[in-house]
PDB file of C-alpha atoms in Angstrom:
ATOM      1  CA  UNK A   1       0.094   0.122  -0.032  1.00 52.00           C
ATOM      2  CA  UNK A   2       2.978   2.721   0.812  1.00 57.00           C
ATOM      3  CA  UNK A   3       4.549   1.826  -2.700  1.00 60.00           C
ATOM      4  CA  UNK A   4       1.523   2.457  -4.700  1.00 61.00           C
ATOM      5  CA  UNK A   5       1.065   5.847  -2.404  1.00 62.00           C
ATOM      6  CA  UNK A   6       4.698   6.659  -3.342  1.00 66.00           C
ATOM      7  CA  UNK A   7       3.602   6.462  -7.182  1.00 70.00           C
ATOM      8  CA  UNK A   8       0.822   8.173  -6.745  1.00 69.00           C
ATOM      9  CA  UNK A   9       2.726  11.192  -4.647  1.00 69.00           C
ATOM     10  CA  UNK A  10       4.783  11.092  -7.450  1.00 69.00           C
ATOM     11  CA  UNK A  11       2.118  11.401 -10.081  1.00 71.00           C
ATOM     12  CA  UNK A  12       0.723  14.113  -8.198  1.00 79.00           C
ATOM     13  CA  UNK A  13       4.082  16.094  -8.210  1.00 72.00           C
ATOM     14  CA  UNK A  14       4.333  15.806 -11.906  1.00 78.00           C
ATOM     15  CA  UNK A  15       0.604  17.197 -12.393  1.00 83.00           C
ATOM     16  CA  UNK A  16      -0.313  14.019 -13.679  1.00 85.00           C
ATOM     17  CA  UNK A  17      -3.571  13.614 -11.628  1.00 87.00           C
ATOM     18  CA  UNK A  18      -4.931  17.382 -12.821  1.00 90.00           C
ATOM     19  CA  UNK A  19      -3.991  16.068 -16.575  1.00 92.00           C
ATOM     20  CA  UNK A  20      -6.011  13.365 -16.378  1.00 93.00           C
ATOM     21  CA  UNK A  21      -8.894  14.881 -14.388  1.00 94.00           C
ATOM     22  CA  UNK A  22      -8.949  17.520 -17.054  1.00 94.00           C
ATOM     23  CA  UNK A  23      -9.087  15.150 -19.841  1.00 96.00           C
ATOM     24  CA  UNK A  24     -11.612  13.400 -17.825  1.00 96.00           C
ATOM     25  CA  UNK A  25     -13.691  16.764 -17.574  1.00 96.00           C
ATOM     26  CA  UNK A  26     -13.744  17.410 -20.925  1.00 96.00           C
ATOM     27  CA  UNK A  27     -15.018  13.992 -21.857  1.00 96.00           C
ATOM     28  CA  UNK A  28     -17.815  14.851 -19.233  1.00 96.00           C
ATOM     29  CA  UNK A  29     -18.551  18.384 -21.075  1.00 96.00           C
ATOM     30  CA  UNK A  30     -18.351  16.434 -24.531  1.00 95.00           C
ATOM     31  CA  UNK A  31     -21.263  14.233 -23.588  1.00 93.00           C
ATOM     32  CA  UNK A  32     -23.158  17.234 -21.986  1.00 93.00           C
ATOM     33  CA  UNK A  33     -22.995  18.745 -25.372  1.00 93.00           C
ATOM     34  CA  UNK A  34     -23.036  15.829 -27.390  1.00 89.00           C
ATOM     35  CA  UNK A  35     -19.840  17.415 -29.292  1.00 90.00           C
ATOM     36  CA  UNK A  36     -18.246  13.965 -30.143  1.00 87.00           C
ATOM     37  CA  UNK A  37     -14.286  15.286 -30.254  1.00 91.00           C
ATOM     38  CA  UNK A  38     -11.505  13.694 -31.273  1.00 91.00           C
ATOM     39  CA  UNK A  39      -8.742  12.227 -29.265  1.00 92.00           C
ATOM     40  CA  UNK A  40      -5.976  14.615 -30.423  1.00 92.00           C
ATOM     41  CA  UNK A  41      -8.537  17.105 -28.789  1.00 92.00           C
ATOM     42  CA  UNK A  42      -8.084  15.432 -25.540  1.00 94.00           C
ATOM     43  CA  UNK A  43      -4.155  14.652 -25.850  1.00 95.00           C
ATOM     44  CA  UNK A  44      -3.506  18.449 -26.983  1.00 93.00           C
ATOM     45  CA  UNK A  45      -5.456  19.178 -23.814  1.00 92.00           C
ATOM     46  CA  UNK A  46      -3.467  17.255 -21.296  1.00 93.00           C
ATOM     47  CA  UNK A  47      -0.573  18.858 -22.808  1.00 92.00           C
ATOM     48  CA  UNK A  48      -1.624  22.366 -22.276  1.00 90.00           C
ATOM     49  CA  UNK A  49      -2.712  21.800 -18.496  1.00 90.00           C
ATOM     50  CA  UNK A  50       0.489  19.841 -17.707  1.00 91.00           C
ATOM     51  CA  UNK A  51       2.414  22.865 -19.339  1.00 90.00           C
ATOM     52  CA  UNK A  52       0.588  25.869 -17.349  1.00 88.00           C
ATOM     53  CA  UNK A  53       0.551  23.764 -13.952  1.00 87.00           C
ATOM     54  CA  UNK A  54       4.318  22.921 -14.557  1.00 88.00           C
ATOM     55  CA  UNK A  55       5.361  26.275 -15.050  1.00 87.00           C
ATOM     56  CA  UNK A  56       3.187  27.245 -12.425  1.00 83.00           C
ATOM     57  CA  UNK A  57       4.612  25.646 -10.225  1.00 83.00           C
ATOM     58  CA  UNK A  58       8.068  26.487 -11.448  1.00 85.00           C
ATOM     59  CA  UNK A  59       7.265  30.036 -10.704  1.00 83.00           C
ATOM     60  CA  UNK A  60       6.326  29.126  -7.096  1.00 78.00           C
ATOM     61  CA  UNK A  61       9.582  26.853  -6.427  1.00 76.00           C
ATOM     62  CA  UNK A  62      12.045  30.348  -7.141  1.00 77.00           C
ATOM     63  CA  UNK A  63      10.633  31.288  -3.727  1.00 71.00           C
ATOM     64  CA  UNK A  64      11.747  28.185  -1.756  1.00 68.00           C
ATOM     65  CA  UNK A  65      15.004  26.943   0.134  1.00 59.00           C
ATOM     66  CA  UNK A  66      16.273  23.485   0.154  1.00 55.00           C
ATOM     67  CA  UNK A  67      15.238  23.028   3.490  1.00 55.00           C
ATOM     68  CA  UNK A  68      11.520  23.555   2.380  1.00 58.00           C
ATOM     69  CA  UNK A  69       9.274  20.553   2.945  1.00 61.00           C
ATOM     70  CA  UNK A  70       9.281  17.568   0.435  1.00 60.00           C
ATOM     71  CA  UNK A  71       6.021  18.054  -1.632  1.00 66.00           C
ATOM     72  CA  UNK A  72       5.475  19.414  -5.301  1.00 72.00           C
ATOM     73  CA  UNK A  73       6.805  22.372  -5.389  1.00 70.00           C
ATOM     74  CA  UNK A  74      10.151  21.361  -3.368  1.00 73.00           C
ATOM     75  CA  UNK A  75      10.369  18.606  -6.441  1.00 80.00           C
ATOM     76  CA  UNK A  76       9.928  21.341  -8.776  1.00 79.00           C
ATOM     77  CA  UNK A  77      12.636  23.296  -7.194  1.00 81.00           C
ATOM     78  CA  UNK A  78      14.925  20.129  -6.991  1.00 81.00           C
ATOM     79  CA  UNK A  79      14.334  19.080 -10.665  1.00 82.00           C
ATOM     80  CA  UNK A  80      13.820  22.618 -12.327  1.00 87.00           C
ATOM     81  CA  UNK A  81      16.391  22.444 -15.031  1.00 90.00           C
ATOM     82  CA  UNK A  82      15.310  19.402 -16.300  1.00 91.00           C
ATOM     83  CA  UNK A  83      11.612  20.401 -16.021  1.00 90.00           C
ATOM     84  CA  UNK A  84      12.276  23.392 -17.682  1.00 92.00           C
ATOM     85  CA  UNK A  85      13.672  21.402 -20.767  1.00 94.00           C
ATOM     86  CA  UNK A  86      10.780  18.970 -20.518  1.00 93.00           C
ATOM     87  CA  UNK A  87       8.279  22.323 -20.594  1.00 93.00           C
ATOM     88  CA  UNK A  88       9.726  23.474 -23.663  1.00 94.00           C
ATOM     89  CA  UNK A  89       9.703  20.284 -25.611  1.00 95.00           C
ATOM     90  CA  UNK A  90       6.180  19.592 -24.629  1.00 94.00           C
ATOM     91  CA  UNK A  91       5.090  23.220 -25.200  1.00 92.00           C
ATOM     92  CA  UNK A  92       6.960  23.083 -28.500  1.00 94.00           C
ATOM     93  CA  UNK A  93       5.294  19.786 -29.734  1.00 95.00           C
ATOM     94  CA  UNK A  94       1.952  21.163 -28.295  1.00 92.00           C
ATOM     95  CA  UNK A  95       1.818  23.775 -30.444  1.00 90.00           C
ATOM     96  CA  UNK A  96       2.863  22.461 -33.829  1.00 92.00           C
ATOM     97  CA  UNK A  97       0.671  19.499 -33.142  1.00 92.00           C
ATOM     98  CA  UNK A  98      -2.222  21.923 -32.529  1.00 90.00           C
ATOM     99  CA  UNK A  99      -1.423  23.734 -35.740  1.00 89.00           C
ATOM    100  CA  UNK A 100      -1.423  20.679 -37.668  1.00 89.00           C
ATOM    101  CA  UNK A 101      -4.460  19.275 -36.295  1.00 87.00           C
ATOM    102  CA  UNK A 102      -6.681  22.420 -36.098  1.00 86.00           C
ATOM    103  CA  UNK A 103      -4.976  24.473 -38.916  1.00 84.00           C
ATOM    104  CA  UNK A 104      -4.938  27.866 -39.106  1.00 81.00           C
ATOM    105  CA  UNK A 105      -8.711  27.939 -38.507  1.00 82.00           C
ATOM    106  CA  UNK A 106     -11.095  29.857 -35.957  1.00 81.00           C
ATOM    107  CA  UNK A 107     -10.694  27.280 -33.426  1.00 82.00           C
ATOM    108  CA  UNK A 108      -6.729  27.468 -33.450  1.00 83.00           C
ATOM    109  CA  UNK A 109      -6.981  31.330 -33.055  1.00 84.00           C
ATOM    110  CA  UNK A 110      -9.707  31.312 -30.413  1.00 81.00           C
ATOM    111  CA  UNK A 111      -7.768  28.722 -28.411  1.00 79.00           C
ATOM    112  CA  UNK A 112      -4.805  30.664 -28.636  1.00 80.00           C
ATOM    113  CA  UNK A 113      -6.461  34.156 -28.076  1.00 81.00           C
ATOM    114  CA  UNK A 114      -8.477  32.648 -24.976  1.00 77.00           C
ATOM    115  CA  UNK A 115      -4.751  31.122 -23.780  1.00 76.00           C
ATOM    116  CA  UNK A 116      -3.712  34.609 -23.967  1.00 78.00           C
ATOM    117  CA  UNK A 117      -6.515  36.167 -22.080  1.00 77.00           C
ATOM    118  CA  UNK A 118      -6.280  33.513 -19.360  1.00 75.00           C
ATOM    119  CA  UNK A 119      -2.552  33.940 -19.068  1.00 72.00           C
ATOM    120  CA  UNK A 120      -3.002  37.734 -18.506  1.00 75.00           C
ATOM    121  CA  UNK A 121      -5.701  37.575 -16.218  1.00 72.00           C
ATOM    122  CA  UNK A 122      -3.785  34.977 -13.953  1.00 70.00           C
ATOM    123  CA  UNK A 123      -0.780  36.925 -14.143  1.00 69.00           C
ATOM    124  CA  UNK A 124      -2.395  40.210 -12.684  1.00 73.00           C
ATOM    125  CA  UNK A 125      -4.181  38.274 -10.108  1.00 66.00           C
ATOM    126  CA  UNK A 126      -0.721  36.981  -8.954  1.00 65.00           C
ATOM    127  CA  UNK A 127      -0.285  40.702  -8.604  1.00 68.00           C
ATOM    128  CA  UNK A 128      -3.406  41.562  -6.450  1.00 64.00           C
ATOM    129  CA  UNK A 129      -3.444  38.112  -4.505  1.00 57.00           C
ATOM    130  CA  UNK A 130      -1.795  39.740  -1.233  1.00 56.00           C
ATOM    131  CA  UNK A 131      -4.920  42.393  -1.325  1.00 57.00           C
ATOM    132  CA  UNK A 132      -7.669  40.299  -3.130  1.00 58.00           C
ATOM    133  CA  UNK A 133      -7.679  36.900  -1.229  1.00 61.00           C
ATOM    134  CA  UNK A 134     -10.548  35.433  -3.106  1.00 68.00           C
ATOM    135  CA  UNK A 135      -9.161  36.291  -6.352  1.00 75.00           C
ATOM    136  CA  UNK A 136      -6.918  33.296  -6.750  1.00 79.00           C
ATOM    137  CA  UNK A 137      -8.639  30.100  -6.059  1.00 86.00           C
ATOM    138  CA  UNK A 138     -11.972  31.437  -7.749  1.00 88.00           C
ATOM    139  CA  UNK A 139     -10.330  32.909 -10.989  1.00 86.00           C
ATOM    140  CA  UNK A 140      -8.212  29.355 -11.170  1.00 87.00           C
ATOM    141  CA  UNK A 141     -11.678  27.429 -11.004  1.00 91.00           C
ATOM    142  CA  UNK A 142     -13.345  29.537 -13.548  1.00 91.00           C
ATOM    143  CA  UNK A 143     -10.555  29.312 -15.878  1.00 90.00           C
ATOM    144  CA  UNK A 144     -10.336  25.593 -15.410  1.00 92.00           C
ATOM    145  CA  UNK A 145     -13.883  24.885 -16.345  1.00 95.00           C
ATOM    146  CA  UNK A 146     -13.475  27.211 -19.342  1.00 93.00           C
ATOM    147  CA  UNK A 147     -10.390  25.067 -20.521  1.00 91.00           C
ATOM    148  CA  UNK A 148     -11.829  22.030 -20.505  1.00 94.00           C
ATOM    149  CA  UNK A 149     -14.957  22.995 -21.642  1.00 94.00           C
ATOM    150  CA  UNK A 150     -14.541  25.594 -24.338  1.00 92.00           C
ATOM    151  CA  UNK A 151     -14.037  23.097 -27.050  1.00 92.00           C
ATOM    152  CA  UNK A 152     -17.186  21.413 -26.634  1.00 94.00           C
ATOM    153  CA  UNK A 153     -18.916  24.282 -26.843  1.00 94.00           C
ATOM    154  CA  UNK A 154     -17.382  25.234 -29.733  1.00 91.00           C
ATOM    155  CA  UNK A 155     -18.353  22.298 -31.777  1.00 90.00           C
ATOM    156  CA  UNK A 156     -21.718  22.034 -30.763  1.00 90.00           C
ATOM    157  CA  UNK A 157     -23.937  23.941 -32.803  1.00 86.00           C
ATOM    158  CA  UNK A 158     -25.771  26.740 -31.111  1.00 82.00           C
ATOM    159  CA  UNK A 159     -29.086  25.126 -31.349  1.00 79.00           C
ATOM    160  CA  UNK A 160     -27.898  22.672 -29.140  1.00 79.00           C
ATOM    161  CA  UNK A 161     -27.162  24.826 -26.253  1.00 85.00           C
ATOM    162  CA  UNK A 162     -29.348  24.844 -23.309  1.00 88.00           C
ATOM    163  CA  UNK A 163     -29.697  26.312 -19.774  1.00 91.00           C
ATOM    164  CA  UNK A 164     -28.744  22.528 -18.648  1.00 92.00           C
ATOM    165  CA  UNK A 165     -25.636  22.719 -20.001  1.00 93.00           C
ATOM    166  CA  UNK A 166     -25.121  26.320 -19.110  1.00 94.00           C
ATOM    167  CA  UNK A 167     -26.317  25.304 -15.455  1.00 95.00           C
ATOM    168  CA  UNK A 168     -23.905  22.046 -15.775  1.00 96.00           C
ATOM    169  CA  UNK A 169     -20.905  24.143 -16.287  1.00 96.00           C
ATOM    170  CA  UNK A 170     -21.372  26.711 -13.418  1.00 96.00           C
ATOM    171  CA  UNK A 171     -21.744  23.627 -11.226  1.00 97.00           C
ATOM    172  CA  UNK A 172     -18.432  22.263 -12.345  1.00 97.00           C
ATOM    173  CA  UNK A 173     -17.033  25.438 -11.596  1.00 97.00           C
ATOM    174  CA  UNK A 174     -18.443  25.372  -8.057  1.00 97.00           C
ATOM    175  CA  UNK A 175     -16.763  22.050  -7.552  1.00 97.00           C
ATOM    176  CA  UNK A 176     -13.520  22.964  -8.958  1.00 96.00           C
ATOM    177  CA  UNK A 177     -13.456  26.430  -6.644  1.00 96.00           C
ATOM    178  CA  UNK A 178     -14.751  23.801  -3.143  1.00 96.00           C
ATOM    179  CA  UNK A 179     -11.788  21.890  -4.562  1.00 96.00           C
ATOM    180  CA  UNK A 180      -9.236  24.649  -4.567  1.00 93.00           C
ATOM    181  CA  UNK A 181     -10.094  26.243  -1.568  1.00 94.00           C
ATOM    182  CA  UNK A 182     -10.364  22.868   0.706  1.00 94.00           C
ATOM    183  CA  UNK A 183      -6.855  22.080  -0.462  1.00 92.00           C
ATOM    184  CA  UNK A 184      -5.835  25.965   0.553  1.00 90.00           C
ATOM    185  CA  UNK A 185      -7.209  25.035   4.209  1.00 91.00           C
ATOM    186  CA  UNK A 186      -5.258  21.684   4.032  1.00 90.00           C
ATOM    187  CA  UNK A 187      -1.994  23.743   2.974  1.00 85.00           C
ATOM    188  CA  UNK A 188      -2.386  26.699   5.020  1.00 84.00           C
ATOM    189  CA  UNK A 189       0.928  25.721   7.210  1.00 81.00           C
ATOM    190  CA  UNK A 190       2.999  24.575   4.449  1.00 76.00           C
ATOM    191  CA  UNK A 191       1.891  27.809   2.150  1.00 74.00           C
ATOM    192  CA  UNK A 192       2.832  30.062   5.406  1.00 75.00           C
ATOM    193  CA  UNK A 193       6.043  28.385   5.930  1.00 73.00           C
ATOM    194  CA  UNK A 194       6.885  28.804   2.360  1.00 67.00           C
ATOM    195  CA  UNK A 195       5.880  33.017   1.841  1.00 70.00           C
ATOM    196  CA  UNK A 196       2.446  31.684  -0.338  1.00 74.00           C
ATOM    197  CA  UNK A 197      -0.288  33.589  -0.601  1.00 75.00           C
ATOM    198  CA  UNK A 198      -4.127  31.569  -0.746  1.00 78.00           C
ATOM    199  CA  UNK A 199      -7.056  32.028   0.588  1.00 84.00           C
ATOM    200  CA  UNK A 200      -6.436  30.196   3.535  1.00 80.00           C
ATOM    201  CA  UNK A 201      -3.694  32.482   4.584  1.00 80.00           C
ATOM    202  CA  UNK A 202      -5.685  35.658   4.770  1.00 81.00           C
ATOM    203  CA  UNK A 203      -8.749  34.490   5.900  1.00 84.00           C
ATOM    204  CA  UNK A 204      -9.646  33.243   9.635  1.00 86.00           C
ATOM    205  CA  UNK A 205      -9.912  29.445   9.503  1.00 87.00           C
ATOM    206  CA  UNK A 206     -13.184  29.016  11.328  1.00 89.00           C
ATOM    207  CA  UNK A 207     -14.743  31.746   8.641  1.00 91.00           C
ATOM    208  CA  UNK A 208     -12.881  29.238   6.086  1.00 91.00           C
ATOM    209  CA  UNK A 209     -14.657  26.375   7.337  1.00 93.00           C
ATOM    210  CA  UNK A 210     -17.650  27.559   7.315  1.00 93.00           C
ATOM    211  CA  UNK A 211     -17.678  28.731   3.866  1.00 93.00           C
ATOM    212  CA  UNK A 212     -16.133  25.545   2.751  1.00 95.00           C
ATOM    213  CA  UNK A 213     -19.421  23.679   4.365  1.00 95.00           C
ATOM    214  CA  UNK A 214     -21.867  26.480   3.086  1.00 96.00           C
ATOM    215  CA  UNK A 215     -20.409  26.205  -0.609  1.00 96.00           C
ATOM    216  CA  UNK A 216     -20.105  22.251  -0.425  1.00 96.00           C
ATOM    217  CA  UNK A 217     -23.777  21.944   0.913  1.00 97.00           C
ATOM    218  CA  UNK A 218     -25.077  24.207  -1.510  1.00 97.00           C
ATOM    219  CA  UNK A 219     -23.749  22.612  -4.565  1.00 97.00           C
ATOM    220  CA  UNK A 220     -25.105  19.233  -3.295  1.00 97.00           C
ATOM    221  CA  UNK A 221     -28.455  20.703  -2.875  1.00 97.00           C
ATOM    222  CA  UNK A 222     -28.329  22.107  -6.567  1.00 96.00           C
ATOM    223  CA  UNK A 223     -27.669  19.059  -7.757  1.00 96.00           C
ATOM    224  CA  UNK A 224     -30.088  17.100  -5.999  1.00 95.00           C
ATOM    225  CA  UNK A 225     -32.560  19.799  -7.150  1.00 94.00           C
ATOM    226  CA  UNK A 226     -31.340  19.437 -10.698  1.00 93.00           C
ATOM    227  CA  UNK A 227     -32.158  15.724 -10.828  1.00 93.00           C
ATOM    228  CA  UNK A 228     -35.784  16.284 -10.207  1.00 91.00           C
ATOM    229  CA  UNK A 229     -35.790  18.933 -13.005  1.00 90.00           C
ATOM    230  CA  UNK A 230     -33.823  17.748 -16.006  1.00 90.00           C
ATOM    231  CA  UNK A 231     -34.507  15.085 -18.589  1.00 85.00           C
ATOM    232  CA  UNK A 232     -33.052  11.350 -18.307  1.00 85.00           C
ATOM    233  CA  UNK A 233     -30.566  12.300 -20.805  1.00 87.00           C
ATOM    234  CA  UNK A 234     -28.950  14.672 -18.250  1.00 92.00           C
ATOM    235  CA  UNK A 235     -29.631  12.842 -15.011  1.00 93.00           C
ATOM    236  CA  UNK A 236     -26.605  10.630 -15.005  1.00 94.00           C
ATOM    237  CA  UNK A 237     -24.221  13.893 -15.751  1.00 95.00           C
ATOM    238  CA  UNK A 238     -25.799  15.312 -12.450  1.00 95.00           C
ATOM    239  CA  UNK A 239     -25.054  11.966 -10.743  1.00 96.00           C
ATOM    240  CA  UNK A 240     -21.868  11.946 -11.647  1.00 96.00           C
ATOM    241  CA  UNK A 241     -21.361  15.641 -10.440  1.00 96.00           C
ATOM    242  CA  UNK A 242     -23.151  14.745  -7.089  1.00 96.00           C
ATOM    243  CA  UNK A 243     -20.903  11.873  -6.485  1.00 97.00           C
ATOM    244  CA  UNK A 244     -17.815  14.151  -7.067  1.00 97.00           C
ATOM    245  CA  UNK A 245     -19.162  16.629  -4.642  1.00 97.00           C
ATOM    246  CA  UNK A 246     -19.908  13.931  -2.083  1.00 97.00           C
ATOM    247  CA  UNK A 247     -16.419  12.441  -1.989  1.00 96.00           C
ATOM    248  CA  UNK A 248     -14.884  15.953  -1.431  1.00 96.00           C
ATOM    249  CA  UNK A 249     -17.621  16.664   1.312  1.00 96.00           C
ATOM    250  CA  UNK A 250     -17.112  13.160   3.037  1.00 95.00           C
ATOM    251  CA  UNK A 251     -13.239  13.108   2.449  1.00 94.00           C
ATOM    252  CA  UNK A 252     -12.644  16.800   3.693  1.00 95.00           C
ATOM    253  CA  UNK A 253     -14.972  15.971   7.051  1.00 92.00           C
ATOM    254  CA  UNK A 254     -13.479  12.631   7.763  1.00 88.00           C
ATOM    255  CA  UNK A 255     -11.628  12.737  10.931  1.00 77.00           C
ATOM    256  CA  UNK A 256      -9.309   9.828  10.633  1.00 83.00           C
ATOM    257  CA  UNK A 257      -7.910  11.137   7.264  1.00 86.00           C
ATOM    258  CA  UNK A 258      -4.701  12.797   6.932  1.00 85.00           C
ATOM    259  CA  UNK A 259      -4.095  16.093   4.689  1.00 85.00           C
ATOM    260  CA  UNK A 260      -2.507  13.741   1.991  1.00 83.00           C
ATOM    261  CA  UNK A 261      -5.295  11.058   2.106  1.00 86.00           C
ATOM    262  CA  UNK A 262      -7.919  13.267   1.682  1.00 91.00           C
ATOM    263  CA  UNK A 263      -6.619  15.290  -1.305  1.00 89.00           C
ATOM    264  CA  UNK A 264      -5.787  11.610  -3.188  1.00 87.00           C
ATOM    265  CA  UNK A 265      -9.520  11.182  -2.594  1.00 91.00           C
ATOM    266  CA  UNK A 266     -10.571  14.764  -3.950  1.00 93.00           C
ATOM    267  CA  UNK A 267      -7.859  14.657  -6.843  1.00 90.00           C
ATOM    268  CA  UNK A 268      -9.463  11.209  -7.711  1.00 91.00           C
ATOM    269  CA  UNK A 269     -12.990  12.243  -7.727  1.00 95.00           C
ATOM    270  CA  UNK A 270     -12.101  14.858 -10.746  1.00 96.00           C
ATOM    271  CA  UNK A 271     -11.660  10.938 -12.591  1.00 95.00           C
ATOM    272  CA  UNK A 272     -15.297   9.944 -12.134  1.00 95.00           C
ATOM    273  CA  UNK A 273     -16.510  11.332 -15.347  1.00 95.00           C
ATOM    274  CA  UNK A 274     -14.569   8.607 -17.264  1.00 94.00           C
ATOM    275  CA  UNK A 275     -17.234   6.256 -16.214  1.00 94.00           C
ATOM    276  CA  UNK A 276     -19.160   7.780 -19.164  1.00 91.00           C
ATOM    277  CA  UNK A 277     -16.497   5.621 -21.152  1.00 89.00           C
ATOM    278  CA  UNK A 278     -18.282   2.192 -20.395  1.00 84.00           C
ATOM    279  CA  UNK A 279     -22.151   3.972 -20.130  1.00 74.00           C
TER     280      UNK A 279
END
């Protein structure tokens, strides 16, 4: 069991858990919008997500010393030269592959423009994070869901747009935000030690815990209400979202779990949409 945990730990330090979770999330929206994406789209998304998260961790790692506790940021500090090389290779291959796959089409220019806008806003949020404590997690959650859902939305004819698909997108953003503030709470001590700014380092712990509970219960109730209002096609999607929310809530409030075990369960929850492959 300890060996398996070590493997999982290395996967999370390499951000591969986020990559697979993002690909499963894109498949969720692919089914919700009936877009029928090609496998190349999923691979390019995975490469883009890995590049973004690796670059972010490498930027954070510059603030650390070699005495920082062993975690994903310390891993990026120790292996930063190798990771910079891999980042350059993956980014270059991904760019050429995207041009070859999309061609010089509206999809390519829209995706590239969206990426530049998101990068600019994220850099701005980094500058403002000392004053606006909620911006970092909230903007990250919104951009994460925009990133995994824009291609299914783009590929779907406007006639197939529905309030249900929009509602699923908003609920997924809520889930992503819940995940980030829960992780922020779990990492508060290491973030303070490293000098990182997060909602947990700026907000009183009791107030943050109350916000987490209210948000989680609100999202769960919205999902349950949605099950009563939508047709059978969308119920399986809402059921999956509900399970993901329950995994987060039950893991976070299970007293006997340590922070790493809670993190592992919450990250695995984002793989749940992959169940749609066999349904």
